[in-house]
mmCIF file of N, CA and C in Angstrom:
data_model
loop_
_atom_site.group_PDB
_atom_site.id
_atom_site.type_symbol
_atom_site.label_atom_id
_atom_site.label_comp_id
_atom_site.label_asym_id
_atom_site.label_seq_id
_atom_site.Cartn_x
_atom_site.Cartn_y
_atom_site.Cartn_z
ATOM 1 N N MET A 3 -19.236 30.297 17.375
ATOM 2 C CA MET A 3 -19.189 29.257 18.004
ATOM 3 C C MET A 3 -19.733 28.583 18.510
ATOM 4 N N PRO A 4 -19.703 26.906 17.586
ATOM 5 C CA PRO A 4 -20.572 25.939 17.596
ATOM 6 C C PRO A 4 -21.387 25.740 18.551
ATOM 7 N N LYS A 5 -22.600 25.467 18.690
ATOM 8 C CA LYS A 5 -23.449 24.855 19.879
ATOM 9 C C LYS A 5 -22.599 23.341 20.232
ATOM 10 N N PRO A 6 -22.518 23.159 21.937
ATOM 11 C CA PRO A 6 -22.748 22.214 21.946
ATOM 12 C C PRO A 6 -23.790 21.184 21.693
ATOM 13 N N GLY A 7 -23.622 20.038 21.443
ATOM 14 C CA GLY A 7 -24.793 19.173 21.312
ATOM 15 C C GLY A 7 -24.241 17.424 20.886
ATOM 16 N N PRO A 8 -24.493 16.446 20.974
ATOM 17 C CA PRO A 8 -24.365 15.522 20.522
ATOM 18 C C PRO A 8 -23.365 15.025 19.315
ATOM 19 N N ARG A 9 -21.946 14.603 19.612
ATOM 20 C CA ARG A 9 -21.068 13.857 18.702
ATOM 21 C C ARG A 9 -21.828 13.084 17.828
ATOM 22 N N THR A 10 -20.978 13.500 16.575
ATOM 23 C CA THR A 10 -21.611 12.318 15.164
ATOM 24 C C THR A 10 -21.162 11.064 15.513
ATOM 25 N N THR A 11 -21.745 9.954 15.614
ATOM 26 C CA THR A 11 -21.101 8.326 15.570
ATOM 27 C C THR A 11 -21.717 8.194 14.300
ATOM 28 N N TYR A 12 -20.386 7.113 13.685
ATOM 29 C CA TYR A 12 -20.663 6.385 12.224
ATOM 30 C C TYR A 12 -20.701 5.312 12.778
ATOM 31 N N LYS A 13 -21.604 4.453 11.873
ATOM 32 C CA LYS A 13 -21.344 3.075 12.053
ATOM 33 C C LYS A 13 -21.089 2.141 10.554
ATOM 34 N N TYR A 14 -19.818 1.345 10.638
ATOM 35 C CA TYR A 14 -18.857 1.131 9.615
ATOM 36 C C TYR A 14 -19.851 -0.775 9.371
ATOM 37 N N THR A 15 -19.807 -1.236 8.404
ATOM 38 C CA THR A 15 -20.433 -2.685 8.064
ATOM 39 C C THR A 15 -18.671 -3.250 8.600
ATOM 40 N N ASP A 16 -19.180 -4.434 8.690
ATOM 41 C CA ASP A 16 -17.724 -5.714 8.659
ATOM 42 C C ASP A 16 -17.417 -5.786 8.083
ATOM 43 N N LYS A 17 -18.233 -5.642 6.567
ATOM 44 C CA LYS A 17 -17.423 -5.872 5.616
ATOM 45 C C LYS A 17 -16.383 -4.566 5.322
ATOM 46 N N PHE A 18 -16.873 -3.319 5.651
ATOM 47 C CA PHE A 18 -15.660 -2.302 5.370
ATOM 48 C C PHE A 18 -14.538 -2.399 6.561
ATOM 49 N N LYS A 19 -14.896 -3.296 7.677
ATOM 50 C CA LYS A 19 -13.786 -3.200 8.696
ATOM 51 C C LYS A 19 -12.482 -3.984 8.097
ATOM 52 N N ALA A 20 -13.422 -5.370 7.962
ATOM 53 C CA ALA A 20 -12.399 -6.218 7.367
ATOM 54 C C ALA A 20 -11.408 -5.732 6.431
ATOM 55 N N THR A 21 -12.303 -5.023 5.339
ATOM 56 C CA THR A 21 -11.675 -4.861 4.327
ATOM 57 C C THR A 21 -10.176 -3.791 4.997
ATOM 58 N N ALA A 22 -10.496 -2.832 5.527
ATOM 59 C CA ALA A 22 -9.590 -2.005 6.022
ATOM 60 C C ALA A 22 -8.828 -2.424 6.861
ATOM 61 N N VAL A 23 -8.782 -3.645 7.716
ATOM 62 C CA VAL A 23 -8.154 -4.356 8.684
ATOM 63 C C VAL A 23 -6.933 -5.291 7.285
ATOM 64 N N LYS A 24 -7.316 -5.690 6.327
ATOM 65 C CA LYS A 24 -6.827 -6.872 5.567
ATOM 66 C C LYS A 24 -5.830 -5.499 4.454
ATOM 67 N N LEU A 25 -6.296 -4.688 4.514
ATOM 68 C CA LEU A 25 -5.550 -3.337 3.616
ATOM 69 C C LEU A 25 -4.304 -2.733 4.474
ATOM 70 N N SER A 26 -4.540 -2.971 6.111
ATOM 71 C CA SER A 26 -3.268 -2.522 6.906
ATOM 72 C C SER A 26 -2.458 -3.735 7.020
ATOM 73 N N GLN A 27 -2.693 -4.901 6.603
ATOM 74 C CA GLN A 27 -1.992 -5.817 6.584
ATOM 75 C C GLN A 27 -1.137 -6.325 5.520
ATOM 76 N N LEU A 28 -1.160 -5.529 4.570
ATOM 77 C CA LEU A 28 -0.667 -5.357 3.271
ATOM 78 C C LEU A 28 0.675 -4.947 3.700
ATOM 79 N N PRO A 29 1.694 -5.886 2.825
ATOM 80 C CA PRO A 29 3.400 -5.866 3.274
ATOM 81 C C PRO A 29 3.599 -4.489 2.913
ATOM 82 N N GLY A 30 4.481 -3.662 3.305
ATOM 83 C CA GLY A 30 5.118 -2.345 2.763
ATOM 84 C C GLY A 30 3.715 -1.326 3.175
ATOM 85 N N VAL A 31 2.804 -1.312 3.777
ATOM 86 C CA VAL A 31 1.455 -0.384 3.996
ATOM 87 C C VAL A 31 1.491 -0.173 5.447
ATOM 88 N N GLN A 32 1.612 0.912 5.897
ATOM 89 C CA GLN A 32 1.297 1.364 7.392
ATOM 90 C C GLN A 32 -0.108 1.633 7.623
ATOM 91 N N SER A 33 -0.377 1.108 9.048
ATOM 92 C CA SER A 33 -1.870 1.394 9.468
ATOM 93 C C SER A 33 -2.315 3.009 9.449
ATOM 94 N N ASN A 34 -1.236 3.751 9.471
ATOM 95 C CA ASN A 34 -1.682 5.128 9.749
ATOM 96 C C ASN A 34 -2.119 5.473 8.332
ATOM 97 N N ASP A 35 -1.238 5.207 7.128
ATOM 98 C CA ASP A 35 -1.803 5.618 6.242
ATOM 99 C C ASP A 35 -3.490 5.119 5.124
ATOM 100 N N VAL A 36 -3.407 3.614 5.787
ATOM 101 C CA VAL A 36 -4.777 3.259 5.746
ATOM 102 C C VAL A 36 -5.865 3.877 6.294
ATOM 103 N N ALA A 37 -5.680 4.128 7.554
ATOM 104 C CA ALA A 37 -6.641 5.247 8.283
ATOM 105 C C ALA A 37 -6.907 6.359 7.459
ATOM 106 N N GLU A 38 -5.808 7.033 7.422
ATOM 107 C CA GLU A 38 -5.834 8.397 6.805
ATOM 108 C C GLU A 38 -6.307 8.537 5.421
ATOM 109 N N SER A 39 -6.098 7.450 4.620
ATOM 110 C CA SER A 39 -6.898 7.181 3.120
ATOM 111 C C SER A 39 -8.366 7.036 3.627
ATOM 112 N N LEU A 40 -8.766 6.343 4.734
ATOM 113 C CA LEU A 40 -10.297 6.017 5.010
ATOM 114 C C LEU A 40 -11.009 6.975 5.684
ATOM 115 N N CYS A 41 -10.440 7.813 6.072
ATOM 116 C CA CYS A 41 -10.507 9.032 6.918
ATOM 117 C C CYS A 41 -11.579 8.469 8.155
ATOM 118 N N ILE A 42 -10.403 7.371 9.031
ATOM 119 C CA ILE A 42 -10.797 7.052 10.034
ATOM 120 C C ILE A 42 -9.602 7.415 11.274
ATOM 121 N N HIS A 43 -10.145 7.532 12.280
ATOM 122 C CA HIS A 43 -8.629 7.386 13.018
ATOM 123 C C HIS A 43 -7.995 6.262 13.487
ATOM 124 N N PRO A 44 -6.379 6.292 13.264
ATOM 125 C CA PRO A 44 -5.602 5.113 13.337
ATOM 126 C C PRO A 44 -6.091 4.343 14.725
ATOM 127 N N LEU A 45 -6.728 4.978 15.812
ATOM 128 C CA LEU A 45 -7.125 3.882 16.626
ATOM 129 C C LEU A 45 -8.305 3.082 16.300
ATOM 130 N N MET A 46 -9.234 3.669 15.687
ATOM 131 C CA MET A 46 -9.969 3.005 15.363
ATOM 132 C C MET A 46 -10.016 1.548 14.424
ATOM 133 N N LEU A 47 -9.165 1.971 13.565
ATOM 134 C CA LEU A 47 -8.469 0.656 12.689
ATOM 135 C C LEU A 47 -7.562 -0.138 13.919
ATOM 136 N N SER A 48 -7.058 0.416 14.755
ATOM 137 C CA SER A 48 -6.185 -0.671 15.628
ATOM 138 C C SER A 48 -7.245 -1.802 16.291
ATOM 139 N N ARG A 49 -8.200 -0.729 16.883
ATOM 140 C CA ARG A 49 -9.746 -1.996 17.365
ATOM 141 C C ARG A 49 -10.246 -2.822 16.353
ATOM 142 N N TRP A 50 -10.095 -2.442 15.294
ATOM 143 C CA TRP A 50 -10.433 -3.430 14.847
ATOM 144 C C TRP A 50 -9.634 -4.422 14.199
ATOM 145 N N ARG A 51 -8.580 -4.357 14.055
ATOM 146 C CA ARG A 51 -7.482 -5.036 13.752
ATOM 147 C C ARG A 51 -7.712 -6.142 14.800
ATOM 148 N N LYS A 52 -7.890 -5.350 16.382
ATOM 149 C CA LYS A 52 -8.044 -6.630 17.330
ATOM 150 C C LYS A 52 -9.424 -7.669 17.595
ATOM 151 N N GLN A 53 -10.141 -7.127 17.105
ATOM 152 C CA GLN A 53 -11.561 -7.457 16.490
ATOM 153 C C GLN A 53 -11.623 -8.510 15.864
ATOM 154 N N VAL A 54 -10.724 -8.447 14.686
ATOM 155 C CA VAL A 54 -10.392 -9.568 13.973
ATOM 156 C C VAL A 54 -9.766 -10.588 14.385
ATOM 157 N N ARG A 55 -9.003 -10.280 14.868
ATOM 158 C CA ARG A 55 -7.571 -11.463 15.760
ATOM 159 C C ARG A 55 -8.840 -12.017 16.849
ATOM 160 N N GLU A 56 -9.675 -11.419 17.521
ATOM 161 C CA GLU A 56 -10.520 -12.153 18.416
ATOM 162 C C GLU A 56 -11.584 -12.632 18.172
ATOM 163 N N GLY A 57 -11.721 -12.542 16.420
ATOM 164 C CA GLY A 57 -12.984 -13.187 15.931
ATOM 165 C C GLY A 57 -14.301 -12.838 15.902
ATOM 166 N N LEU A 58 -14.332 -11.312 16.303
ATOM 167 C CA LEU A 58 -15.301 -10.651 16.656
ATOM 168 C C LEU A 58 -16.198 -9.819 15.390
ATOM 169 N N VAL A 59 -15.054 -9.732 14.267
ATOM 170 C CA VAL A 59 -15.192 -9.418 13.487
ATOM 171 C C VAL A 59 -14.256 -10.095 12.239
ATOM 172 N N MET A 60 -15.615 -10.827 10.922
ATOM 173 C CA MET A 60 -14.909 -11.643 10.136
ATOM 174 C C MET A 60 -14.589 -11.192 9.492
ATOM 175 N N SER A 61 -12.750 -11.808 8.422
ATOM 176 C CA SER A 61 -12.330 -11.302 7.813
ATOM 177 C C SER A 61 -12.202 -12.091 6.367
ATOM 178 N N LYS A 62 -12.913 -13.622 6.924
ATOM 179 C CA LYS A 62 -12.626 -14.290 5.729
ATOM 180 C C LYS A 62 -13.808 -14.233 4.801
ATOM 181 N N GLY A 63 -13.437 -14.326 3.592
ATOM 182 C CA GLY A 63 -14.160 -14.065 2.150
ATOM 183 C C GLY A 63 -13.935 -12.779 1.729
ATOM 184 N N ILE A 64 -13.345 -12.015 2.183
ATOM 185 C CA ILE A 64 -13.187 -10.363 2.004
ATOM 186 C C ILE A 64 -11.984 -10.343 1.074
ATOM 187 N N ASP A 65 -11.953 -10.168 0.025
ATOM 188 C CA ASP A 65 -10.838 -10.096 -1.212
ATOM 189 C C ASP A 65 -10.660 -8.737 -1.479
ATOM 190 N N LEU A 66 -9.551 -8.383 -1.321
ATOM 191 C CA LEU A 66 -8.613 -6.877 -1.785
ATOM 192 C C LEU A 66 -8.772 -7.150 -3.121
ATOM 193 N N ASP A 67 -9.259 -5.718 -3.478
ATOM 194 C CA ASP A 67 -9.215 -5.658 -5.203
ATOM 195 C C ASP A 67 -7.934 -5.316 -5.625
ATOM 196 N N SER A 68 -7.234 -6.146 -6.057
ATOM 197 C CA SER A 68 -5.586 -6.080 -6.319
ATOM 198 C C SER A 68 -5.358 -4.588 -6.757
ATOM 199 N N GLU A 69 -6.689 -3.899 -7.518
ATOM 200 C CA GLU A 69 -5.916 -2.647 -8.012
ATOM 201 C C GLU A 69 -5.812 -1.790 -6.637
ATOM 202 N N THR A 70 -6.261 -2.020 -5.980
ATOM 203 C CA THR A 70 -6.610 -0.874 -4.652
ATOM 204 C C THR A 70 -4.971 -1.283 -3.915
ATOM 205 N N ALA A 71 -5.023 -2.644 -3.707
ATOM 206 C CA ALA A 71 -3.475 -2.665 -2.886
ATOM 207 C C ALA A 71 -2.329 -2.100 -3.766
ATOM 208 N N ALA A 72 -2.466 -2.427 -5.176
ATOM 209 C CA ALA A 72 -1.326 -1.823 -5.888
ATOM 210 C C ALA A 72 -1.336 -0.554 -5.926
ATOM 211 N N GLU A 73 -2.339 0.338 -5.800
ATOM 212 C CA GLU A 73 -2.735 1.944 -5.123
ATOM 213 C C GLU A 73 -1.754 2.276 -4.079
ATOM 214 N N LEU A 74 -2.497 1.423 -3.146
ATOM 215 C CA LEU A 74 -2.305 1.732 -1.547
ATOM 216 C C LEU A 74 -0.424 1.984 -1.319
ATOM 217 N N LYS A 75 -0.189 0.316 -2.437
ATOM 218 C CA LYS A 75 1.475 0.328 -2.159
ATOM 219 C C LYS A 75 2.272 1.631 -3.070
ATOM 220 N N ARG A 76 1.661 1.644 -4.171
ATOM 221 C CA ARG A 76 2.575 2.996 -4.847
ATOM 222 C C ARG A 76 2.291 4.062 -4.179
ATOM 223 N N LEU A 77 1.300 4.743 -3.352
ATOM 224 C CA LEU A 77 0.852 5.923 -2.322
ATOM 225 C C LEU A 77 2.144 5.746 -1.527
ATOM 226 N N ARG A 78 2.156 4.455 -0.456
ATOM 227 C CA ARG A 78 3.395 4.595 0.030
ATOM 228 C C ARG A 78 5.057 4.868 -0.704
ATOM 229 N N LYS A 79 5.008 4.440 -1.754
ATOM 230 C CA LYS A 79 6.163 3.787 -2.261
ATOM 231 C C LYS A 79 6.782 6.117 -2.687
ATOM 232 N N LEU A 80 5.467 6.589 -3.152
ATOM 233 C CA LEU A 80 5.633 7.995 -3.477
ATOM 234 C C LEU A 80 5.721 9.152 -2.564
ATOM 235 N N GLU A 81 4.968 8.197 -1.275
ATOM 236 C CA GLU A 81 5.377 9.194 -0.120
ATOM 237 C C GLU A 81 6.740 9.250 0.380
ATOM 238 N N LYS A 82 7.320 8.219 0.566
ATOM 239 C CA LYS A 82 8.465 7.618 0.711
ATOM 240 C C LYS A 82 9.620 8.912 -0.068
ATOM 241 N N ALA A 83 9.475 8.437 -1.356
ATOM 242 C CA ALA A 83 9.971 9.300 -2.351
ATOM 243 C C ALA A 83 10.319 11.128 -2.098
ATOM 244 N N HIS A 84 8.654 11.512 -1.142
ATOM 245 C CA HIS A 84 8.611 12.608 -1.328
ATOM 246 C C HIS A 84 9.452 13.153 -0.006
ATOM 247 N N LYS A 85 9.374 12.140 0.741
ATOM 248 C CA LYS A 85 9.925 12.915 2.130
ATOM 249 C C LYS A 85 11.774 12.912 2.098
ATOM 250 N N ARG A 86 12.028 11.929 1.269
ATOM 251 C CA ARG A 86 13.202 11.891 0.802
ATOM 252 C C ARG A 86 13.576 13.175 0.042
ATOM 253 N N LEU A 87 13.062 13.901 -0.787
ATOM 254 C CA LEU A 87 13.334 15.036 -1.671
ATOM 255 C C LEU A 87 13.229 15.770 -0.670
ATOM 256 N N LEU A 88 12.228 16.151 -0.117
ATOM 257 C CA LEU A 88 12.157 17.352 1.093
ATOM 258 C C LEU A 88 13.284 17.526 2.049
ATOM 259 N N VAL A 89 13.542 16.323 2.401
ATOM 260 C CA VAL A 89 14.925 16.416 3.170
ATOM 261 C C VAL A 89 15.965 16.876 2.275
ATOM 262 N N GLU A 90 16.356 16.114 1.189
ATOM 263 C CA GLU A 90 17.326 16.759 0.246
ATOM 264 C C GLU A 90 17.259 18.017 -0.029
ATOM 265 N N HIS A 91 16.417 18.374 -0.448
ATOM 266 C CA HIS A 91 15.718 19.884 -0.509
ATOM 267 C C HIS A 91 16.320 20.931 0.468
ATOM 268 N N GLN A 92 16.328 20.319 1.691
ATOM 269 C CA GLN A 92 16.536 21.047 2.986
ATOM 270 C C GLN A 92 18.407 21.246 2.965
ATOM 271 N N ILE A 93 18.655 20.557 3.002
ATOM 272 C CA ILE A 93 20.098 20.017 2.811
ATOM 273 C C ILE A 93 20.702 21.193 1.458
ATOM 274 N N LEU A 94 20.385 21.275 0.557
ATOM 275 C CA LEU A 94 20.636 22.169 -0.501
ATOM 276 C C LEU A 94 20.450 23.538 0.356
ATOM 277 N N LYS A 95 19.268 23.813 0.539
ATOM 278 C CA LYS A 95 18.975 25.512 1.023
ATOM 279 C C LYS A 95 20.115 26.130 2.086
ATOM 280 N N LYS A 96 20.365 24.482 3.144
ATOM 281 C CA LYS A 96 21.312 24.818 3.892
ATOM 282 C C LYS A 96 22.778 25.006 3.124
ATOM 283 N N ALA A 97 23.140 24.488 2.331
ATOM 284 C CA ALA A 97 24.344 24.246 1.778
ATOM 285 C C ALA A 97 24.833 25.731 0.470
ATOM 286 N N ILE A 98 23.661 26.180 0.126
ATOM 287 C CA ILE A 98 23.517 27.363 -0.409
ATOM 288 C C ILE A 98 23.736 28.392 0.405
ATOM 289 N N GLU A 99 23.165 28.525 1.448
ATOM 290 C CA GLU A 99 23.168 29.515 2.425
ATOM 291 C C GLU A 99 24.303 29.432 3.336
ATOM 292 N N TRP A 100 25.332 28.610 3.565
ATOM 293 C CA TRP A 100 26.456 28.300 3.831
ATOM 294 C C TRP A 100 27.488 29.010 3.241
ATOM 295 N N ASP A 101 27.089 28.694 1.790
ATOM 296 C CA ASP A 101 28.357 28.939 1.104
ATOM 297 C C ASP A 101 28.355 30.736 0.684
ATOM 298 N N SER A 102 27.157 31.244 0.594
ATOM 299 C CA SER A 102 27.006 32.330 0.349
ATOM 300 C C SER A 102 27.107 33.423 1.218
ATOM 301 N N LYS A 103 27.192 32.937 2.714
ATOM 302 C CA LYS A 103 27.807 33.639 4.170
ATOM 303 C C LYS A 103 29.237 33.244 4.030
ATOM 304 N N ARG A 104 29.887 32.527 3.334
ATOM 305 C CA ARG A 104 31.292 32.039 3.340
ATOM 306 C C ARG A 104 32.000 33.205 2.147
ATOM 307 N N LYS A 105 31.183 33.624 1.109
ATOM 308 C CA LYS A 105 31.615 34.151 0.329
ATOM 309 C C LYS A 105 31.389 35.351 0.592
ATOM 310 N N GLN A 106 30.539 35.981 1.551
ATOM 311 C CA GLN A 106 30.157 37.486 1.694
ATOM 312 C C GLN A 106 31.231 37.648 2.823
ATOM 313 N N THR A 107 32.026 36.939 3.438
ATOM 314 C CA THR A 107 33.010 37.052 4.638
ATOM 315 C C THR A 107 34.586 37.118 3.901
ATOM 316 N N SER A 108 34.939 36.456 3.283
ATOM 317 C CA SER A 108 35.513 35.985 2.191
ATOM 318 C C SER A 108 35.985 37.518 1.382
ATOM 319 N N SER A 109 34.972 37.811 0.927
ATOM 320 C CA SER A 109 35.098 39.187 0.265
ATOM 321 C C SER A 109 35.104 40.148 0.765
ATOM 322 N N SER A 110 34.842 40.474 2.006
ATOM 323 C CA SER A 110 34.664 41.912 2.678
ATOM 324 C C SER A 110 36.046 41.672 3.292
ATOM 325 N N SER A 111 36.572 40.565 3.901
ATOM 326 C CA SER A 111 37.883 40.599 4.340
ATOM 327 C C SER A 111 39.457 40.782 3.052
ATOM 328 N N SER A 112 39.229 40.340 1.584
ATOM 329 C CA SER A 112 39.636 40.880 0.650
ATOM 330 C C SER A 112 39.462 42.146 0.472
ATOM 331 N N THR A 113 38.648 42.751 0.861
ATOM 332 C CA THR A 113 38.977 44.366 0.175
ATOM 333 C C THR A 113 39.608 45.075 1.425
ATOM 334 N N ILE A 114 39.581 44.508 2.633
ATOM 335 C CA ILE A 114 40.059 45.337 3.533
ATOM 336 C C ILE A 114 41.989 45.095 3.719
ATOM 337 N N THR A 115 42.241 44.214 3.201
ATOM 338 C CA THR A 115 43.371 43.916 2.820
ATOM 339 C C THR A 115 43.653 44.292 1.708
ATOM 340 N N LYS A 116 43.252 44.611 0.581
ATOM 341 C CA LYS A 116 43.292 45.563 -0.782
ATOM 342 C C LYS A 116 43.783 47.207 -0.081
ATOM 343 N N LYS A 117 42.799 47.687 0.493
ATOM 344 C CA LYS A 117 43.147 48.923 1.080
ATOM 345 C C LYS A 117 44.311 49.346 1.936
ATOM 346 N N ASN A 118 44.623 48.227 2.357
ATOM 347 C CA ASN A 118 45.735 48.225 3.565
ATOM 348 C C ASN A 118 47.104 47.962 2.207
ATOM 349 N N SER A 119 47.270 47.377 1.534
ATOM 350 C CA SER A 119 48.316 47.086 0.927
ATOM 351 C C SER A 119 48.873 48.460 0.150
ATOM 352 N N ARG A 120 47.991 49.488 -0.013
ATOM 353 C CA ARG A 120 47.981 50.571 -1.080
ATOM 354 C C ARG A 120 48.863 51.614 -0.324
#
């Protein structure tokens, strides 16, 4: 068991904060995704967004790398496709299970009928 002690705190530059806020404001990008990709808590990003709105952190003059923005959009699109595929996979598994149970019950009842007809 680790010893209790002071928690590690990180200092982020205003440039880092402003860049994170700009990334979170891109269309089609969720704040949680940005926070996760930057390894920060979503509430911290929320606080930074508020600071930018209030003018405590200056975001002017911070240009986003177009490659980074495109990558973030691509990641979001892939995550949506992945979720959809997971749902489809679960539906197919249930359909296969249901069909195999239906075949088992119908085949056992047909063998009983054959035995009684002889």
